[in-house]
PDB file of C-alpha atoms in Angstrom:
ATOM      1  CA  MET F   1     177.929  -7.682  79.210  1.00 30.00           C
ATOM      2  CA  ALA F   2     180.182  -8.452  76.269  1.00 39.00           C
ATOM      3  CA  ILE F   3     179.526  -6.696  73.027  1.00 43.00           C
ATOM      4  CA  GLY F   4     179.391  -9.084  70.088  1.00 39.00           C
ATOM      5  CA  SER F   5     178.557  -8.620  66.484  1.00 40.00           C
ATOM      6  CA  PRO F   6     174.807  -8.320  65.922  1.00 48.00           C
ATOM      7  CA  ARG F   7     173.152 -11.320  64.363  1.00 64.00           C
ATOM      8  CA  LYS F   8     171.923 -10.755  60.806  1.00 79.00           C
ATOM      9  CA  VAL F   9     168.182 -10.856  60.297  1.00 74.00           C
ATOM     10  CA  ASP F  10     166.155 -11.054  57.092  1.00 72.00           C
ATOM     11  CA  SER F  11     163.412  -8.648  55.965  1.00 70.00           C
ATOM     12  CA  GLN F  12     160.904 -10.532  58.184  1.00 72.00           C
ATOM     13  CA  GLY F  13     163.110 -10.331  61.296  1.00 78.00           C
ATOM     14  CA  PHE F  14     164.194 -13.999  61.229  1.00 80.00           C
ATOM     15  CA  PRO F  15     167.872 -14.967  61.625  1.00 89.00           C
ATOM     16  CA  VAL F  16     169.730 -15.311  58.327  1.00 91.00           C
ATOM     17  CA  VAL F  17     171.076 -18.841  57.906  1.00 93.00           C
ATOM     18  CA  PHE F  18     172.933 -18.204  54.640  1.00 94.00           C
ATOM     19  CA  SER F  19     173.655 -15.204  52.432  1.00 94.00           C
ATOM     20  CA  GLY F  20     175.750 -14.123  49.495  1.00 94.00           C
ATOM     21  CA  VAL F  21     175.796 -13.227  45.821  1.00 95.00           C
ATOM     22  CA  LEU F  22     174.283 -15.507  43.183  1.00 96.00           C
ATOM     23  CA  HIS F  23     173.584 -14.800  39.531  1.00 95.00           C
ATOM     24  CA  LYS F  24     169.821 -14.997  38.926  1.00 94.00           C
ATOM     25  CA  LYS F  25     168.469 -15.694  35.469  1.00 92.00           C
ATOM     26  CA  ARG F  26     166.165 -12.897  34.414  1.00 84.00           C
ATOM     27  CA  GLY F  27     162.544 -13.478  33.555  1.00 76.00           C
ATOM     28  CA  GLY F  28     160.436 -11.788  30.899  1.00 64.00           C
ATOM     29  CA  PHE F  29     162.228  -9.938  28.121  1.00 58.00           C
ATOM     30  CA  GLY F  30     165.447  -9.840  30.187  1.00 52.00           C
ATOM     31  CA  ARG F  31     166.071 -13.532  29.649  1.00 57.00           C
ATOM     32  CA  ARG F  32     166.601 -12.810  25.957  1.00 59.00           C
ATOM     33  CA  SER F  33     169.273 -10.151  26.551  1.00 64.00           C
ATOM     34  CA  ALA F  34     172.996 -10.594  25.931  1.00 65.00           C
ATOM     35  CA  SER F  35     173.545 -11.241  29.654  1.00 76.00           C
ATOM     36  CA  PRO F  36     170.452 -12.973  31.024  1.00 86.00           C
ATOM     37  CA  TYR F  37     172.082 -13.676  34.428  1.00 90.00           C
ATOM     38  CA  VAL F  38     172.265 -10.760  36.862  1.00 93.00           C
ATOM     39  CA  PRO F  39     174.245 -10.746  40.121  1.00 95.00           C
ATOM     40  CA  ARG F  40     171.944 -10.358  43.133  1.00 95.00           C
ATOM     41  CA  TYR F  41     172.450 -10.470  46.884  1.00 96.00           C
ATOM     42  CA  PHE F  42     170.452 -13.344  48.436  1.00 96.00           C
ATOM     43  CA  GLU F  43     169.473 -14.146  52.017  1.00 95.00           C
ATOM     44  CA  LEU F  44     167.922 -17.343  53.333  1.00 95.00           C
ATOM     45  CA  GLY F  45     166.023 -16.794  56.564  1.00 93.00           C
ATOM     46  CA  ALA F  46     165.494 -19.405  59.270  1.00 93.00           C
ATOM     47  CA  ASP F  47     161.778 -19.264  58.369  1.00 93.00           C
ATOM     48  CA  GLY F  48     162.551 -20.694  54.907  1.00 94.00           C
ATOM     49  CA  VAL F  49     162.115 -17.432  53.015  1.00 94.00           C
ATOM     50  CA  LEU F  50     164.662 -16.799  50.269  1.00 95.00           C
ATOM     51  CA  GLY F  51     164.902 -13.144  49.334  1.00 94.00           C
ATOM     52  CA  TYR F  52     167.020 -11.251  46.848  1.00 95.00           C
ATOM     53  CA  TYR F  53     168.002  -7.616  46.450  1.00 95.00           C
ATOM     54  CA  ASP F  54     169.040  -5.342  43.593  1.00 92.00           C
ATOM     55  CA  GLY F  55     172.797  -5.461  43.131  1.00 91.00           C
ATOM     56  CA  THR F  56     175.377  -7.312  45.165  1.00 93.00           C
ATOM     57  CA  LYS F  57     174.652  -5.783  48.587  1.00 93.00           C
ATOM     58  CA  LYS F  58     171.599  -5.726  50.828  1.00 91.00           C
ATOM     59  CA  THR F  59     169.914  -2.395  50.175  1.00 89.00           C
ATOM     60  CA  GLY F  60     166.318  -1.438  50.862  1.00 89.00           C
ATOM     61  CA  ALA F  61     163.492  -3.928  50.645  1.00 91.00           C
ATOM     62  CA  PRO F  62     163.911  -7.255  48.868  1.00 93.00           C
ATOM     63  CA  ARG F  63     163.214  -7.170  45.127  1.00 92.00           C
ATOM     64  CA  GLY F  64     161.634 -10.613  45.448  1.00 92.00           C
ATOM     65  CA  THR F  65     161.027 -13.358  47.987  1.00 92.00           C
ATOM     66  CA  LEU F  66     159.998 -16.994  47.908  1.00 92.00           C
ATOM     67  CA  ASN F  67     158.745 -18.904  50.927  1.00 92.00           C
ATOM     68  CA  LEU F  68     160.303 -22.282  50.156  1.00 93.00           C
ATOM     69  CA  LEU F  69     158.167 -24.132  52.690  1.00 90.00           C
ATOM     70  CA  SER F  70     154.710 -22.799  51.814  1.00 87.00           C
ATOM     71  CA  ALA F  71     155.448 -22.939  48.063  1.00 85.00           C
ATOM     72  CA  ARG F  72     156.521 -26.590  48.421  1.00 88.00           C
ATOM     73  CA  ALA F  73     159.677 -25.761  46.518  1.00 92.00           C
ATOM     74  CA  THR F  74     161.900 -28.364  44.912  1.00 93.00           C
ATOM     75  CA  LEU F  75     165.623 -27.948  44.339  1.00 94.00           C
ATOM     76  CA  ALA F  76     167.839 -29.436  41.650  1.00 92.00           C
ATOM     77  CA  VAL F  77     171.250 -28.903  40.111  1.00 92.00           C
ATOM     78  CA  VAL F  78     170.847 -28.414  36.353  1.00 91.00           C
ATOM     79  CA  GLN F  79     173.195 -27.906  33.419  1.00 91.00           C
ATOM     80  CA  THR F  80     173.362 -24.427  31.903  1.00 89.00           C
ATOM     81  CA  ASP F  81     174.044 -23.380  28.345  1.00 82.00           C
ATOM     82  CA  PRO F  82     177.459 -21.662  28.203  1.00 75.00           C
ATOM     83  CA  ALA F  83     176.409 -19.930  24.973  1.00 78.00           C
ATOM     84  CA  GLY F  84     173.406 -18.552  26.857  1.00 80.00           C
ATOM     85  CA  GLY F  85     175.474 -16.275  29.100  1.00 84.00           C
ATOM     86  CA  ALA F  86     175.523 -18.437  32.245  1.00 87.00           C
ATOM     87  CA  PRO F  87     178.493 -17.688  34.519  1.00 90.00           C
ATOM     88  CA  ALA F  88     178.852 -21.364  35.524  1.00 91.00           C
ATOM     89  CA  PRO F  89     178.267 -24.771  33.885  1.00 91.00           C
ATOM     90  CA  THR F  90     175.554 -25.665  36.411  1.00 93.00           C
ATOM     91  CA  ALA F  91     172.820 -23.811  38.267  1.00 93.00           C
ATOM     92  CA  LEU F  92     170.474 -24.350  41.160  1.00 94.00           C
ATOM     93  CA  ALA F  93     166.889 -24.587  39.893  1.00 93.00           C
ATOM     94  CA  ILE F  94     164.193 -23.812  42.443  1.00 95.00           C
ATOM     95  CA  SER F  95     160.688 -24.685  41.236  1.00 92.00           C
ATOM     96  CA  HIS F  96     157.488 -24.167  43.177  1.00 87.00           C
ATOM     97  CA  GLU F  97     153.779 -24.938  43.006  1.00 82.00           C
ATOM     98  CA  GLU F  98     152.836 -21.684  41.283  1.00 75.00           C
ATOM     99  CA  GLY F  99     154.859 -22.888  38.300  1.00 76.00           C
ATOM    100  CA  SER F 100     157.656 -20.361  38.176  1.00 78.00           C
ATOM    101  CA  ARG F 101     161.294 -21.291  38.490  1.00 87.00           C
ATOM    102  CA  TRP F 102     164.359 -19.454  39.724  1.00 92.00           C
ATOM    103  CA  LYS F 103     167.681 -20.402  38.142  1.00 93.00           C
ATOM    104  CA  LEU F 104     170.654 -19.375  40.276  1.00 95.00           C
ATOM    105  CA  CYS F 105     174.337 -19.660  39.368  1.00 95.00           C
ATOM    106  CA  ALA F 106     177.213 -19.473  41.799  1.00 91.00           C
ATOM    107  CA  PRO F 107     180.359 -18.707  39.802  1.00 78.00           C
ATOM    108  CA  GLY F 108     183.467 -20.689  40.616  1.00 80.00           C
ATOM    109  CA  ASP F 109     184.440 -24.312  41.010  1.00 79.00           C
ATOM    110  CA  GLY F 110     181.146 -25.536  42.459  1.00 87.00           C
ATOM    111  CA  LYS F 111     181.939 -25.139  46.172  1.00 93.00           C
ATOM    112  CA  SER F 112     179.738 -22.079  46.518  1.00 93.00           C
ATOM    113  CA  ARG F 113     176.911 -23.796  44.584  1.00 94.00           C
ATOM    114  CA  ASP F 114     177.211 -26.851  46.853  1.00 94.00           C
ATOM    115  CA  ALA F 115     177.152 -24.661  49.983  1.00 95.00           C
ATOM    116  CA  TRP F 116     173.971 -22.945  48.760  1.00 95.00           C
ATOM    117  CA  ARG F 117     172.411 -26.300  47.857  1.00 94.00           C
ATOM    118  CA  ASP F 118     173.183 -27.646  51.320  1.00 94.00           C
ATOM    119  CA  ALA F 119     171.684 -24.525  52.960  1.00 95.00           C
ATOM    120  CA  LEU F 120     168.521 -24.612  50.828  1.00 95.00           C
ATOM    121  CA  ALA F 121     167.900 -28.380  50.980  1.00 94.00           C
ATOM    122  CA  PRO F 122     166.233 -28.511  54.452  1.00 94.00           C
ATOM    123  CA  TYR F 123     163.585 -26.034  53.251  1.00 94.00           C
ATOM    124  CA  CYS F 124     162.763 -27.810  49.989  1.00 92.00           C
ATOM    125  CA  ARG F 125     160.449 -30.760  49.350  1.00 78.00           C
ATOM    126  CA  SER F 126     163.144 -32.640  47.457  1.00 67.00           C
ATOM    127  CA  ALA F 127     166.738 -31.781  46.795  1.00 49.00           C
ATOM    128  CA  ALA F 128     169.590 -32.754  44.530  1.00 47.00           C
ATOM    129  CA  ALA F 129     171.852 -35.410  45.983  1.00 51.00           C
ATOM    130  CA  PRO F 130     175.014 -34.134  47.718  1.00 49.00           C
ATOM    131  CA  GLY F 131     178.042 -34.047  45.438  1.00 50.00           C
ATOM    132  CA  THR F 132     175.970 -33.688  42.252  1.00 47.00           C
ATOM    133  CA  ARG F 133     177.728 -31.472  39.761  1.00 44.00           C
TER     134      ARG F 133
END
């Protein structure tokens, strides 16, 4: 039997389909701070659950999760306010039925944002059109 690298699984035991660091806009009083976007490690499980962790590595239990399928999440690419501390000119906005919204920035030239959008799109009710910047 050949030994291969173990497959990554999320906090629920489902295979991870996409993972990496995104900058999440803080909620509550944090959104009014000098740097309202905080780098977090994110994992998207095959079950449609998007989870994030404190810091830029997977440590401990997820700080927060969102089941994109059961929350009937929608996904869009939105403009950010550069004066508002965003690390990129655009962000992924994930809205769901409960009314809250996650704003996620992928720093760089947009390739990372597009890769995340493409990974999230199958789990969302509607998604931004490919190539939208």
